[in-house]
XYZ file of C-alpha atoms in Angstrom:
593
model
C 15.348 -28.690 -26.407
C 12.186 -28.460 -27.943
C 12.075 -29.056 -31.781
C 9.149 -26.871 -32.924
C 7.875 -26.795 -36.430
C 8.695 -24.288 -38.961
C 5.658 -24.714 -41.371
C 3.323 -22.523 -39.217
C 4.807 -19.754 -37.716
C 1.727 -19.232 -35.267
C 2.671 -22.940 -34.062
C 6.264 -22.458 -33.992
C 6.060 -18.796 -32.832
C 3.899 -20.418 -29.338
C 6.089 -23.658 -29.106
C 9.202 -21.397 -28.861
C 7.698 -19.216 -26.140
C 6.626 -22.337 -23.700
C 10.134 -23.582 -24.433
C 11.294 -20.595 -22.896
C 13.541 -19.211 -26.436
C 11.889 -15.411 -26.331
C 13.828 -13.974 -28.766
C 13.638 -16.663 -31.286
C 9.575 -16.746 -30.318
C 9.717 -12.432 -31.086
C 11.181 -13.526 -34.638
C 8.868 -16.094 -35.633
C 5.683 -13.238 -34.474
C 7.414 -10.583 -36.688
C 6.566 -12.446 -40.156
C 2.766 -11.696 -39.018
C 2.896 -8.242 -38.176
C -1.216 -8.217 -38.097
C -1.745 -11.015 -36.351
C -3.694 -9.888 -32.889
C -2.652 -12.825 -31.127
C 0.717 -12.920 -31.867
C 1.251 -8.956 -30.900
C -0.283 -10.334 -27.684
C 3.082 -13.170 -27.550
C 5.520 -10.690 -27.978
C 4.449 -8.710 -25.228
C 4.466 -11.914 -22.860
C 8.001 -12.458 -24.194
C 9.277 -8.916 -23.288
C 7.759 -9.590 -19.933
C 9.514 -12.728 -19.722
C 12.676 -11.116 -20.719
C 11.849 -8.451 -18.286
C 11.784 -5.693 -21.130
C 8.951 -3.925 -19.262
C 8.781 -0.665 -21.129
C 8.994 -2.434 -24.303
C 5.957 -5.184 -23.003
C 4.132 -1.544 -21.472
C 4.405 0.534 -25.572
C 3.502 -3.156 -27.531
C 0.267 -3.750 -24.713
C -0.393 0.194 -24.877
C -0.495 -0.428 -29.408
C -2.745 -3.049 -28.832
C -5.138 -0.918 -26.541
C -5.268 1.877 -28.926
C -7.178 -0.939 -31.439
C -8.880 -2.874 -28.735
C -10.126 -0.153 -26.184
C -12.174 -2.730 -24.126
C -10.347 -5.556 -23.972
C -10.175 -6.919 -19.991
C -7.900 -9.279 -21.233
C -5.111 -6.551 -22.188
C -5.950 -3.902 -19.255
C -5.237 -7.246 -17.220
C -2.118 -8.158 -18.629
C -0.145 -4.623 -18.703
C -1.751 -4.502 -14.943
C 0.215 -7.375 -14.671
C 3.701 -5.917 -16.766
C 3.029 -2.385 -14.497
C 3.062 -5.104 -11.576
C 6.656 -6.349 -11.904
C 8.527 -3.104 -12.602
C 6.698 -1.682 -9.638
C 4.579 1.073 -11.114
C 1.227 2.273 -8.964
C -0.836 2.715 -12.201
C -1.101 -0.918 -12.073
C -4.310 -0.611 -9.760
C -5.920 1.704 -12.343
C -5.829 -1.454 -14.875
C -6.802 -4.183 -12.720
C -10.028 -2.253 -11.940
C -10.084 -1.203 -15.709
C -9.879 -5.007 -16.451
C -12.867 -5.997 -13.963
C -15.306 -3.006 -14.789
C -14.563 -4.227 -18.546
C -15.431 -8.389 -17.708
C -16.510 -8.650 -14.099
C -15.612 -12.192 -14.669
C -11.421 -11.967 -14.962
C -10.467 -14.051 -12.636
C -6.814 -12.668 -12.853
C -7.862 -8.970 -12.531
C -9.933 -9.780 -9.774
C -7.218 -11.861 -7.364
C -4.832 -9.124 -8.590
C -6.888 -6.458 -7.343
C -7.882 -7.641 -4.551
C -4.253 -8.166 -3.437
C -3.969 -4.328 -3.192
C -6.719 -4.107 -0.527
C -4.839 -6.857 1.749
C -1.491 -5.148 0.758
C -2.786 -2.137 3.536
C -4.485 -4.830 5.989
C -7.587 -3.011 3.916
C -9.563 -6.647 4.791
C -13.400 -5.298 4.399
C -12.564 -3.792 1.003
C -11.197 -6.837 -0.053
C -13.800 -9.126 1.450
C -16.253 -8.274 -1.390
C -13.801 -8.981 -4.539
C -12.323 -12.339 -2.927
C -16.058 -13.263 -2.683
C -16.968 -13.093 -6.430
C -13.306 -14.451 -6.848
C -13.991 -17.374 -4.940
C -16.931 -18.148 -6.171
C -15.890 -17.677 -9.687
C -13.106 -19.798 -9.875
C -14.092 -22.109 -7.176
C -10.020 -22.817 -6.280
C -8.956 -23.815 -2.933
C -6.528 -21.125 -2.868
C -8.820 -18.163 -3.690
C -11.332 -19.877 -0.802
C -8.587 -19.698 1.741
C -7.352 -16.211 1.037
C -10.864 -15.405 1.845
C -11.123 -16.998 5.078
C -7.982 -15.342 5.675
C -9.528 -11.651 5.270
C -12.403 -12.497 7.021
C -10.040 -13.783 9.754
C -8.337 -10.563 10.253
C -11.547 -8.819 10.237
C -12.720 -10.776 13.013
C -15.168 -12.195 11.317
C -15.128 -15.974 12.181
C -18.166 -17.346 11.807
C -18.556 -15.627 8.356
C -15.060 -17.636 8.023
C -16.875 -21.113 9.177
C -19.423 -20.105 6.836
C -17.019 -20.085 3.643
C -15.251 -23.308 4.889
C -18.715 -25.296 4.513
C -19.657 -23.477 1.129
C -16.484 -23.386 -0.433
C -14.510 -26.626 0.423
C -16.580 -28.676 1.968
C -15.821 -29.062 4.966
C -12.204 -29.861 4.203
C -8.469 -28.844 4.358
C -7.509 -25.357 5.179
C -7.397 -26.740 8.691
C -5.328 -23.965 10.066
C -7.534 -21.032 8.678
C -9.811 -23.650 10.083
C -9.263 -23.627 13.434
C -8.131 -19.259 13.446
C -11.883 -18.490 12.728
C -12.667 -20.919 15.713
C -10.594 -19.004 17.611
C -11.803 -15.689 16.626
C -15.500 -16.990 16.543
C -15.136 -18.001 20.359
C -15.325 -21.806 19.711
C -12.182 -22.221 21.849
C -13.033 -25.898 22.944
C -13.684 -26.775 18.969
C -10.607 -25.565 18.144
C -8.550 -26.992 20.824
C -9.739 -30.273 19.308
C -9.179 -29.464 16.224
C -5.998 -28.258 16.411
C -4.080 -30.812 18.149
C -6.335 -33.737 16.047
C -4.085 -31.700 13.605
C -0.891 -31.509 15.502
C -0.541 -35.246 15.976
C -1.302 -35.775 12.367
C 0.865 -33.394 10.875
C 3.390 -32.844 13.675
C 3.590 -28.801 12.608
C 4.140 -26.716 15.670
C 1.372 -23.656 14.572
C -1.356 -26.130 15.132
C 0.316 -26.801 18.280
C 0.549 -22.812 18.784
C -3.269 -22.721 17.858
C -4.051 -25.260 20.436
C -2.447 -24.188 23.551
C -3.793 -20.486 22.261
C -7.376 -22.174 23.151
C -6.476 -23.620 26.127
C -5.159 -20.346 27.578
C -8.814 -18.865 26.439
C -10.863 -21.175 29.102
C -7.793 -23.017 30.920
C -4.914 -20.310 31.999
C -3.336 -22.491 34.489
C -4.248 -25.954 32.502
C -1.734 -24.478 29.359
C 0.964 -23.657 32.350
C 1.431 -27.086 32.507
C 0.860 -27.699 28.841
C 3.105 -25.489 27.318
C 6.232 -27.696 28.894
C 5.435 -30.995 28.271
C 4.710 -29.588 24.506
C 8.534 -27.570 24.050
C 10.742 -30.899 25.213
C 9.766 -32.415 22.045
C 8.923 -29.408 20.155
C 11.811 -26.420 20.654
C 9.978 -24.377 18.141
C 10.611 -20.197 18.942
C 7.249 -18.799 18.576
C 5.848 -21.808 20.587
C 8.175 -20.700 23.291
C 7.911 -17.008 23.140
C 3.975 -17.819 23.542
C 5.116 -19.533 26.858
C 6.696 -16.369 28.068
C 4.101 -13.664 26.928
C 1.973 -16.257 29.315
C 3.973 -16.794 32.184
C 4.228 -12.549 31.896
C 0.523 -12.219 31.837
C 0.607 -14.089 34.975
C 2.826 -12.016 37.040
C 5.207 -15.129 37.069
C 8.503 -12.992 36.097
C 11.248 -15.033 36.968
C 9.614 -18.294 35.479
C 9.154 -15.580 31.941
C 12.597 -14.597 32.477
C 14.597 -17.866 32.898
C 12.271 -18.940 29.662
C 13.093 -15.913 27.755
C 16.580 -16.003 28.272
C 17.202 -19.535 26.962
C 14.990 -18.672 23.860
C 17.645 -15.456 23.335
C 20.375 -17.748 23.485
C 18.949 -19.621 20.679
C 17.629 -16.661 18.860
C 18.246 -13.115 19.590
C 15.196 -11.298 18.188
C 15.176 -7.797 19.413
C 11.287 -8.091 20.136
C 13.260 -10.962 22.851
C 15.585 -8.720 24.281
C 12.978 -6.318 24.627
C 10.508 -8.350 26.423
C 13.602 -9.484 28.432
C 13.761 -5.699 29.517
C 10.635 -5.563 30.476
C 10.885 -8.529 32.581
C 13.822 -7.461 34.208
C 12.805 -4.188 35.433
C 9.089 -5.794 36.851
C 11.733 -7.828 38.788
C 12.843 -4.492 39.822
C 16.364 -5.145 39.195
C 16.176 -1.448 37.118
C 20.088 -1.086 36.860
C 20.303 -4.143 34.924
C 17.234 -3.824 32.937
C 18.204 0.103 32.148
C 21.910 -1.372 30.623
C 19.668 -4.321 28.836
C 17.481 -1.157 27.476
C 20.668 0.798 26.493
C 22.514 -1.893 24.719
C 19.620 -3.127 22.453
C 19.361 0.336 21.392
C 22.530 0.528 20.861
C 22.213 -2.456 18.595
C 19.250 -0.959 16.931
C 21.194 1.985 16.036
C 24.513 -0.290 14.791
C 22.155 -2.055 12.727
C 19.876 0.770 11.050
C 18.129 -1.442 9.107
C 14.578 -1.280 10.356
C 13.461 2.079 11.634
C 10.145 0.532 12.784
C 12.161 -1.962 15.527
C 14.284 0.966 16.621
C 10.842 3.712 17.385
C 9.613 0.341 19.139
C 12.619 -0.054 21.506
C 12.987 3.562 22.022
C 9.352 4.141 23.104
C 9.788 1.113 25.290
C 13.056 2.708 26.967
C 10.961 6.200 27.326
C 8.186 4.377 29.470
C 10.826 2.478 31.256
C 12.236 5.807 32.685
C 9.231 7.448 33.408
C 8.443 4.788 35.756
C 11.888 4.641 37.419
C 13.592 8.007 37.248
C 10.038 10.258 37.380
C 11.957 13.011 35.229
C 10.702 15.959 35.055
C 12.440 16.407 31.591
C 14.450 14.664 29.123
C 16.827 13.350 31.266
C 20.660 13.185 30.483
C 20.823 9.164 30.274
C 18.489 9.335 27.359
C 20.373 12.000 25.678
C 23.478 10.314 25.943
C 21.852 6.438 24.476
C 19.346 7.893 22.028
C 20.017 12.157 20.814
C 23.458 11.432 20.367
C 22.855 9.499 16.977
C 21.827 11.653 14.570
C 19.006 9.914 12.643
C 15.583 10.749 11.985
C 14.019 8.390 14.681
C 16.166 9.253 17.173
C 15.577 13.293 16.509
C 12.192 12.601 16.151
C 11.830 10.141 19.424
C 13.737 12.950 20.875
C 11.318 15.798 19.769
C 8.145 14.071 21.028
C 9.727 12.734 24.168
C 10.755 16.794 24.894
C 6.860 17.456 23.815
C 5.500 14.914 26.491
C 7.185 17.337 29.388
C 5.408 20.121 28.145
C 8.753 21.609 27.023
C 7.745 23.403 23.498
C 10.261 24.797 22.290
C 13.243 21.852 22.913
C 10.382 19.957 20.863
C 9.909 21.644 18.042
C 14.021 22.342 17.531
C 14.317 18.641 17.509
C 11.153 17.895 15.548
C 12.982 20.749 12.967
C 16.545 19.016 13.060
C 14.533 15.909 11.872
C 12.237 17.512 9.466
C 15.312 18.921 7.818
C 17.173 15.580 7.743
C 14.522 13.888 6.013
C 12.170 15.825 4.999
C 9.247 12.906 4.475
C 9.291 11.125 7.501
C 10.696 14.260 9.878
C 8.640 16.679 7.608
C 5.584 14.644 8.631
C 5.986 14.184 12.761
C 6.816 18.328 12.559
C 3.761 19.164 10.380
C 1.819 16.269 13.052
C 3.430 18.535 16.083
C 2.356 21.685 14.588
C -1.133 21.031 13.975
C -1.060 19.840 17.363
C 0.310 23.072 18.652
C -2.218 24.755 16.629
C 0.497 26.515 14.508
C -1.653 25.465 11.191
C 0.145 28.413 9.288
C 3.469 26.808 9.634
C 2.513 23.185 9.361
C 0.977 24.444 5.918
C 4.169 25.577 5.041
C 6.013 22.165 5.844
C 3.447 19.974 4.325
C 3.394 22.354 0.810
C 7.236 21.912 0.445
C 6.801 18.269 0.804
C 4.153 17.892 -1.336
C 6.534 20.045 -3.634
C 9.382 17.367 -3.573
C 7.579 13.932 -3.332
C 7.636 11.972 -6.293
C 5.758 8.579 -5.836
C 2.251 7.680 -4.665
C 2.722 5.940 -2.199
C 4.336 8.939 -0.674
C 1.495 11.067 -1.588
C -1.117 8.779 0.098
C 1.308 8.336 3.700
C 1.683 12.079 3.599
C -2.106 12.921 3.249
C -3.433 10.045 5.194
C -1.032 10.711 8.412
C -2.373 14.595 8.129
C -6.004 13.640 8.517
C -5.192 10.494 10.674
C -3.987 13.416 13.131
C -7.201 15.099 13.436
C -5.253 18.391 11.428
C -8.058 21.198 11.401
C -8.228 21.973 7.913
C -10.440 24.959 8.118
C -8.594 28.129 6.652
C -6.159 25.823 4.547
C -7.489 26.374 1.638
C -3.840 25.970 -0.131
C -2.950 22.667 1.171
C -6.428 21.794 0.442
C -6.303 22.337 -3.348
C -2.602 21.397 -3.604
C -3.393 18.126 -2.102
C -6.465 18.096 -4.633
C -4.479 18.514 -7.754
C -1.469 16.335 -7.041
C -3.914 13.131 -6.119
C -5.855 13.907 -9.353
C -2.554 13.986 -11.445
C -1.560 11.219 -9.642
C -5.423 9.389 -9.494
C -4.353 6.499 -12.098
C -1.484 5.458 -10.227
C -3.225 4.873 -6.716
C -4.165 1.738 -4.922
C -7.233 1.248 -3.496
C -6.194 2.298 -0.354
C -5.197 5.723 -2.211
C -8.390 6.915 -3.831
C -10.275 5.753 -0.312
C -7.587 8.555 1.067
C -8.344 11.050 -2.038
C -12.246 10.603 -1.310
C -11.394 11.665 2.406
C -9.316 14.867 1.449
C -12.936 15.466 -0.835
C -14.878 15.103 2.442
C -11.781 17.580 4.131
C -12.538 19.770 1.576
C -16.259 20.098 1.223
C -16.581 20.318 5.158
C -13.975 23.104 4.736
C -16.087 25.165 2.067
C -19.638 24.011 3.955
C -18.531 26.128 7.278
C -17.617 29.368 5.178
C -20.802 29.055 3.393
C -18.424 28.038 -0.148
C -21.896 25.611 -0.977
C -20.947 25.169 -4.605
C -17.714 24.203 -3.941
C -19.065 21.629 -0.712
C -21.857 19.755 -3.181
C -18.931 19.296 -6.306
C -16.043 18.259 -3.750
C -19.173 16.127 -1.986
C -20.460 14.139 -5.294
C -16.644 14.022 -6.215
C -15.581 12.127 -3.029
C -18.567 10.237 -2.939
C -17.831 8.590 -6.225
C -14.669 7.192 -4.991
C -15.103 6.235 -1.520
C -16.966 2.804 -0.470
C -16.398 4.121 3.638
C -17.726 7.691 4.045
C -21.010 7.378 1.836
C -23.503 8.558 5.043
C -20.301 12.001 5.746
C -21.232 12.534 2.134
C -24.652 12.105 1.935
C -25.188 14.228 4.899
C -23.073 17.453 3.803
C -24.981 17.271 0.412
C -28.135 17.523 2.283
C -27.433 19.986 4.606
C -26.178 21.885 0.965
C -29.022 21.546 -0.543
C -30.957 23.095 2.899
C -28.859 26.190 2.655
C -29.255 26.781 -0.642
C -31.371 29.321 -1.793
C -31.588 28.665 -5.453
C -30.025 25.471 -6.888
C -27.329 25.093 -9.313
C -25.716 22.315 -11.102
C -22.093 22.554 -10.043
C -20.609 19.399 -12.435
C -20.229 20.173 -15.869
C -22.555 18.901 -18.484
C -21.240 16.782 -21.300
C -21.686 17.902 -25.551
C -23.390 15.969 -27.755
C -20.530 15.871 -30.210
C -17.208 15.084 -28.140
C -18.850 13.527 -25.331
C -16.282 16.107 -23.335
C -17.633 18.428 -20.764
C -18.869 21.755 -22.314
C -16.835 23.964 -19.864
C -13.620 22.026 -20.175
C -11.489 24.788 -21.776
C -8.251 23.718 -20.551
C -6.324 20.638 -20.752
C -6.611 17.890 -17.890
C -3.535 17.542 -16.057
C -2.414 14.024 -17.329
C 0.770 13.257 -14.792
C 3.337 13.371 -17.615
C 6.685 13.058 -16.379
C 9.712 15.539 -17.086
C 10.756 13.675 -21.055
C 6.779 13.126 -21.758
C 6.387 16.762 -21.423
C 9.467 17.707 -23.415
C 7.929 15.545 -26.035
C 4.914 17.069 -25.754
C 6.435 20.651 -25.376
C 8.154 20.301 -28.618
C 5.225 18.411 -30.705
C 3.403 21.105 -29.449
C 6.014 23.672 -31.224
C 6.580 21.838 -34.148
C 2.847 20.572 -35.002
C 4.273 17.477 -36.257
C 7.658 14.924 -36.162
C 9.053 11.892 -36.657
C 10.304 9.109 -34.530
C 13.834 9.724 -36.132
C 13.543 13.180 -34.735
C 11.852 12.612 -31.655
C 14.871 9.982 -31.035
C 17.395 12.475 -31.716
C 15.509 15.405 -29.155
C 14.854 12.873 -26.102
C 18.050 11.199 -27.119
C 16.243 7.761 -26.447
C 15.189 5.029 -28.744
C 11.560 4.274 -26.794
C 9.991 6.580 -28.920
C 6.892 4.742 -29.956
C 6.682 3.500 -26.271
C 6.383 6.946 -24.647
C 3.640 8.031 -28.033
C 1.646 5.068 -26.744
C 1.566 5.799 -23.551
C 0.495 9.423 -23.829
C -2.019 8.513 -26.027
C -3.648 6.087 -23.585
C -3.502 9.003 -20.759
C -5.326 11.593 -23.065
C -7.499 8.841 -24.143
C -8.380 8.252 -20.281
C -8.610 11.812 -19.925
C -11.003 12.352 -22.813
C -9.140 14.510 -24.655
C -6.676 14.488 -28.198
C -3.533 15.214 -27.818
C -1.489 12.851 -30.435
C -2.585 11.111 -33.633
C -0.495 8.331 -35.324
C 0.037 9.850 -39.254
C 1.432 6.008 -40.552
C 4.666 5.223 -41.772
C 7.505 7.603 -43.446
C 10.953 7.795 -44.441
C 12.044 8.456 -41.133
C 9.748 6.473 -39.306
C 5.822 6.396 -37.513
C 4.491 10.266 -37.969
C 3.088 11.588 -35.135
C 0.787 14.919 -35.214
C 0.144 17.301 -32.252
C -3.435 18.068 -32.445
C -4.004 18.951 -28.258
C -4.986 22.853 -27.793
């Protein structure tokens, strides 16, 4: 255990933190309550201890005193991210606004784009980060995003500029492949494999050779697989054989692979190969057995849906049914889970049997209002039953709690091509929900919010409500990075159609800095306990920490107050003020409306 000095509290506190003695470090920090650096250290200790709510409260308290601190916003983002709180993204964004050179915030914020594979939005952030930090890992992350966005030549320029044409062999070879420079990729990858014996380089080599010499690649695979029996490499060989129509050879390789590793995807490809060989009965047994296995495990709904969809395609080719066949109902539909119910409904719909389709999809909705409800709403929209679709979506919106679910619902409906005209109630409900959750939205969620405003603007324009169209266009334009032209076009059309131009966004008063027409408090997105706290203070106007602890049945009053002050500040309103310490703890005054 590290010995720490006792004559200098600051050095002692930091030494204890570095030594992992977090409780002791907090105790030393308490000796100097007015030291800002030690107050930050307390938050670090709390984060290390996993006491995220206390850490958040500590940082929020500091932000009241130092609201322009990029470091504190970034650190708060780290605390929120550790507890899985979506508000982390907003804190990272705020940190970058305050200091564009905040490397931690740039790195973390970019990660929120790459998570949902929004590579185009991540690339500018990663460019800024890589050139600022000059770190190898940041340059590689930028290369990877460029490669996945199909920008192979741009990734190679990054390789030369930021890595000095050294290291990052895998990304370099992938960039060559994406750029179509397959012979260069083959030369580089085989050299890297001979040096490092990593099967990943061998896969890249054979992928490159396949691009310009498929027959040569077919001969090379067995040669390399003798010395390097890698499952991914073997599966690449199976897929190449399959693409060349060599189904018997592909099936033999696939069965050998399955004997080592019975992965569902390998089994699915085996079923396809058996069917291609004309052995329909055996293929059907394979599909049905694989579905039974997936239903038993039920740990990956996405894989189950993919297997069922492949089974449907097989049945169409072999049985040529005019409706859902009995074997499908026995294999898939007899199990009551949302994937089986949804796939059954969609299968019926593909035969034009709308009554049966609606019944199965409604059952999926009743079983799982979110996953089943989204598919049911999509189906209803496709059938033109917009009122029922709106009713289902309103029910889903009333029940979801997480921002990620909110984004998923809106994204799914927009992508389905729903006709929003005449659905003002749904549009307004979505705007209200997104407005309340805006600080918890990641970059993808913000973009979906912008698209909702685009739908709202288009709906308003269609009925001649040009003021609403212009307002929604301006608000959406404020958030989007992707649909700039659509918003500009709507604003232009509004101005052409409007006889007398009137401003639609509120002006700010010189005295308060608040919109002149802001009469009601904005929706701060409070949870149930925060609502109760505000309601109590609104009624009693003033209270203290001890009293609020009893009313709310929690010791975390200080943290809740700090969060409320922060939310109100972000919304440009005053809600609660601290009046200093009293006999029963800190005194709080309600100063809202």
